[in-house]
Amino acid sequence: MKKLLALVIATVCTTSSALPLAWEPFNYAYSPPTSTNLVGRVNPGGFTWYQAGPTTGGTNVPSIYPGNLSYPGLAPSTGNAIKFGGIDSGGMAARFSMTSGSALATSNTIYVSYIMKVTDITGLSASGVFCAGFNNSASSQTTIPNTVACRLYARAVTGGFNLGTSKSTSQASDFVWDTAVHTVNETNFIVQGYQFVSPGTSDDVCQMWINPDASTFNRNDNVPAPTVSVTTGSDIGVSSFCVFNRNAGEFKEVILDQLTIGTSWAEVTLTNVPIAITTQPKNTRSIVGGRAAF
């Protein structure tokens, strides 16, 4: 009688020194006019994009954008990207939920990185409006999230716009700005970090890096100083990351790609594409000494 061997394969991926908590290459089909909405998409890691805010109808939602963005030194981009931007005061946000309930992170530091290109600043506020950031909730809701940390702020200035951040408030006095002037159709790499210092206080730290040196990518022994940082504001727990169509004063249109979330600098500045099993292989059996194909 021939003996059968149950074959179990364990694969260890070593394409980079660290693998992120969540990697979102936006490998979603773009099929206008019916299949462009980002809300409802589930990425290869099993994380879902949920509606967060009222439905305004039409194309006024964060949506899939054909093509991708790249940045020197980072892993090559794959798939597509997303676009979003200012429409009115009640637009929809899209929430990338990394947990189904309690906060994903309440200690150490959680980072997010992404490549972005602003393509339209028509109507951009001169005082500053945020368009993305960490959120303390998960899943879907019909009201706009208001507990948002490590906010990505922008303001119109002569020649273009500045980027800045706040920890968790909408008070203009709490915004911290980088004075570099950015222009339309310029590609930028943004890293933000929310550092949990101690529970039950207001001492957590929000940091932002704008176009950090590529020599620091994919390593933890040479983390650069942040471009801007701030501690003013209430502490939060982190459960998701949101992009907003919430305010006519934010970017009219911004393209975002290669969203990565992790607990170290190396995890969110990858120089190699993370390997992921996107479709589970079917079971198979093989005679001892024989071959098996998956």
XYZ file of C-alpha atoms in Angstrom:
294
model
C 0.000 0.000 0.000
C 1.302 3.411 -0.875
C 1.782 5.791 2.029
C 0.511 9.343 1.830
C 2.229 12.264 3.444
C 0.287 15.305 4.712
C 2.422 18.207 3.628
C 2.565 21.414 5.650
C 4.572 24.337 4.400
C 5.606 27.289 6.535
C 6.843 30.279 4.588
C 9.005 32.931 6.174
C 9.161 36.167 4.201
C 12.398 38.101 4.565
C 12.027 40.770 1.909
C 12.650 43.459 4.523
C 13.926 43.696 8.066
C 10.430 44.300 9.431
C 6.893 43.675 8.248
C 4.203 46.287 8.956
C 0.954 45.887 10.858
C -0.922 46.918 7.730
C 0.200 47.546 4.173
C -2.279 49.029 1.705
C -1.134 49.127 -1.936
C -4.698 49.788 -3.157
C -4.733 46.752 -5.413
C -8.381 47.313 -6.261
C -10.056 47.256 -9.637
C -10.903 50.620 -11.145
C -14.062 50.244 -13.207
C -15.841 53.550 -13.722
C -18.551 54.604 -13.341
C -19.781 51.871 -10.968
C -16.682 50.548 -9.195
C -14.629 53.479 -7.918
C -15.761 53.923 -4.293
C -13.066 53.116 -1.735
C -15.625 52.356 0.976
C -16.299 48.645 1.287
C -12.966 47.492 -0.146
C -11.072 44.807 1.787
C -7.307 44.691 1.368
C -5.139 41.524 1.228
C -4.492 41.734 4.975
C -8.226 41.526 5.683
C -8.610 45.180 6.720
C -11.753 46.979 5.557
C -12.415 50.547 4.417
C -15.607 51.705 6.137
C -17.841 54.716 5.633
C -17.311 57.386 8.299
C -19.585 60.349 7.710
C -22.740 61.056 5.717
C -23.192 59.869 2.152
C -23.328 62.878 -0.146
C -23.966 60.897 -3.325
C -22.317 60.850 -6.724
C -18.526 60.774 -6.751
C -18.179 62.791 -3.540
C -16.478 59.950 -1.681
C -12.859 58.822 -1.352
C -12.349 56.731 -4.457
C -9.959 54.509 -6.390
C -7.535 56.363 -8.639
C -5.968 54.543 -11.620
C -2.189 54.330 -11.465
C 0.165 54.789 -8.553
C 2.746 57.049 -6.937
C 6.382 56.302 -6.201
C 9.076 57.901 -4.075
C 12.872 57.452 -4.391
C 14.239 54.829 -2.008
C 10.911 53.252 -1.100
C 9.609 49.903 -2.280
C 8.194 50.021 -5.825
C 4.513 50.920 -5.862
C 1.933 48.427 -7.076
C -1.779 48.478 -7.811
C -3.655 51.772 -7.909
C -4.015 54.739 -5.539
C -6.904 56.706 -4.010
C -8.114 60.277 -4.387
C -10.131 62.463 -2.042
C -10.562 66.127 -1.220
C -12.714 69.057 -0.159
C -16.316 69.180 -1.313
C -18.429 70.608 1.505
C -18.752 70.650 5.275
C -20.479 67.268 5.481
C -18.590 64.974 3.150
C -17.770 61.336 3.712
C -14.598 60.041 5.312
C -13.203 56.581 4.606
C -11.894 54.735 7.650
C -9.219 52.024 7.363
C -10.088 49.922 10.406
C -7.268 47.850 11.841
C -9.343 46.411 14.672
C -12.998 45.549 15.133
C -13.373 46.837 18.664
C -10.921 48.114 21.275
C -8.018 50.361 20.363
C -5.295 48.801 18.268
C -2.600 50.699 20.131
C -2.383 52.400 23.530
C 1.346 52.086 24.207
C 4.713 52.701 22.540
C 4.499 54.424 19.132
C 2.312 53.709 16.125
C 3.407 55.059 12.759
C 1.673 55.670 9.449
C 3.306 56.556 6.149
C 2.022 57.346 2.679
C 3.006 58.933 -0.597
C 0.835 61.866 -1.627
C 0.449 64.249 -4.542
C -1.821 67.275 -4.331
C -3.350 67.995 -7.737
C -5.751 70.855 -6.917
C -5.640 73.489 -4.156
C -8.610 75.545 -5.349
C -10.302 76.982 -2.258
C -7.621 75.755 0.142
C -7.916 77.480 3.535
C -5.274 80.033 4.492
C -5.713 79.209 8.176
C -5.492 75.430 7.873
C -7.796 72.398 7.452
C -6.936 68.752 8.101
C -7.655 65.941 5.639
C -6.281 62.740 7.250
C -5.247 61.224 10.572
C -5.543 58.466 13.168
C -8.996 57.797 14.645
C -10.061 56.158 17.914
C -12.974 54.215 16.408
C -13.459 51.353 13.970
C -16.125 50.080 11.594
C -18.814 52.245 9.994
C -20.627 55.371 11.171
C -22.769 58.062 9.546
C -21.280 61.020 11.395
C -17.901 62.582 10.654
C -15.171 61.391 13.073
C -14.087 64.194 15.391
C -11.493 62.408 17.535
C -8.590 62.492 15.101
C -4.904 62.555 16.022
C -1.726 63.225 14.068
C -3.845 65.338 11.759
C -2.418 66.216 8.376
C -3.070 69.945 8.031
C -2.543 72.150 4.987
C -2.822 75.901 4.458
C -2.600 78.090 1.387
C 0.429 80.384 1.156
C 2.004 82.438 -1.596
C 3.308 80.038 -4.228
C 1.570 76.918 -2.921
C 0.873 75.441 0.493
C 2.424 74.476 3.833
C 1.971 71.172 5.630
C 1.517 70.893 9.372
C -0.030 68.840 12.120
C -1.890 68.970 15.393
C -2.143 66.289 18.013
C -5.937 66.103 18.326
C -7.451 69.587 18.254
C -8.915 72.004 15.706
C -7.673 75.081 17.553
C -5.456 77.108 15.223
C -3.162 77.955 18.137
C -2.396 74.236 18.494
C -1.259 73.726 14.895
C 2.460 73.280 14.227
C 3.601 74.179 10.705
C 6.571 73.379 8.539
C 7.414 76.512 6.563
C 8.529 74.716 3.376
C 6.322 75.723 0.432
C 4.956 72.795 -1.580
C 3.375 73.030 -5.005
C 0.638 71.306 -6.973
C 1.655 67.979 -8.586
C 4.659 67.610 -6.294
C 5.086 64.120 -4.818
C 5.785 63.977 -1.072
C 6.422 61.154 1.383
C 4.797 61.663 4.774
C 5.445 59.722 7.995
C 3.454 60.401 11.157
C 3.977 58.911 14.581
C 1.723 58.870 17.637
C 3.812 58.189 20.761
C 1.963 56.979 23.869
C 3.754 58.341 26.939
C 1.580 57.575 29.977
C -2.078 56.551 30.366
C -4.748 58.942 31.597
C -2.877 62.174 30.868
C -2.379 64.559 27.954
C 1.305 64.038 27.318
C 1.313 61.828 24.225
C 3.402 63.135 21.329
C 2.426 63.584 17.685
C 5.300 63.729 15.213
C 5.476 64.243 11.451
C 8.281 63.745 8.969
C 8.061 65.341 5.518
C 10.295 63.769 2.850
C 12.778 62.144 5.281
C 16.222 61.132 4.033
C 16.123 57.822 2.141
C 19.274 56.655 3.955
C 17.109 56.143 7.055
C 14.559 53.886 5.343
C 13.995 50.297 6.502
C 16.141 50.637 9.623
C 15.629 51.582 13.252
C 19.157 52.600 14.189
C 19.025 55.984 12.482
C 15.533 57.433 12.925
C 15.694 61.105 11.886
C 14.416 63.997 13.954
C 10.805 64.841 13.053
C 10.069 67.824 10.855
C 7.438 68.975 13.375
C 6.072 67.628 16.661
C 3.366 68.627 19.151
C 1.997 67.516 22.538
C -0.907 69.965 23.014
C -4.292 68.239 23.017
C -6.063 65.228 24.475
C -4.575 61.744 24.273
C -6.435 59.088 22.260
C -6.296 55.385 21.523
C -5.680 54.426 17.894
C -7.990 52.034 16.024
C -8.041 53.287 12.439
C -6.751 55.750 9.882
C -9.115 58.130 8.065
C -9.079 60.204 4.885
C -11.680 62.957 4.579
C -13.959 64.645 2.062
C -15.137 66.790 4.948
C -14.476 70.429 4.244
C -14.387 72.734 1.223
C -11.280 74.345 2.731
C -9.101 71.225 2.467
C -7.228 70.132 -0.652
C -9.635 70.069 -3.594
C -7.968 66.849 -4.715
C -5.112 64.784 -3.334
C -3.803 61.417 -4.526
C -2.550 59.031 -1.818
C -0.710 55.727 -2.242
C 1.279 53.062 -0.363
C -0.392 53.516 3.014
C 1.632 51.633 5.629
C 1.036 51.316 9.387
C 3.484 49.846 11.881
C 5.106 50.086 15.283
C 8.601 51.063 14.144
C 10.271 53.387 11.667
C 11.561 50.456 9.627
C 8.064 49.012 9.226
C 6.708 52.134 7.547
C 9.732 53.006 5.383
C 9.986 49.753 3.475
C 12.519 49.396 0.686
C 11.088 46.057 -0.476
C 7.492 45.134 -1.216
C 6.045 42.982 1.610
C 5.091 39.473 0.485
C 1.465 38.587 1.122
C -0.642 35.520 0.331
C -3.638 37.086 -1.395
C -5.413 33.781 -2.233
C -5.087 30.685 -0.070
C -3.857 27.616 -2.012
C -5.992 24.503 -2.244
C -5.080 21.480 -0.111
C -3.032 18.790 -1.814
C -1.491 15.415 -0.977
C 1.647 13.800 -2.275
C 3.300 10.364 -2.130
C 6.380 10.331 0.086
C 9.301 11.376 -2.064
C 7.002 12.793 -4.716
C 6.207 16.332 -5.779
C 3.352 18.616 -4.768
C 2.178 21.724 -6.577
C 0.205 24.612 -5.035
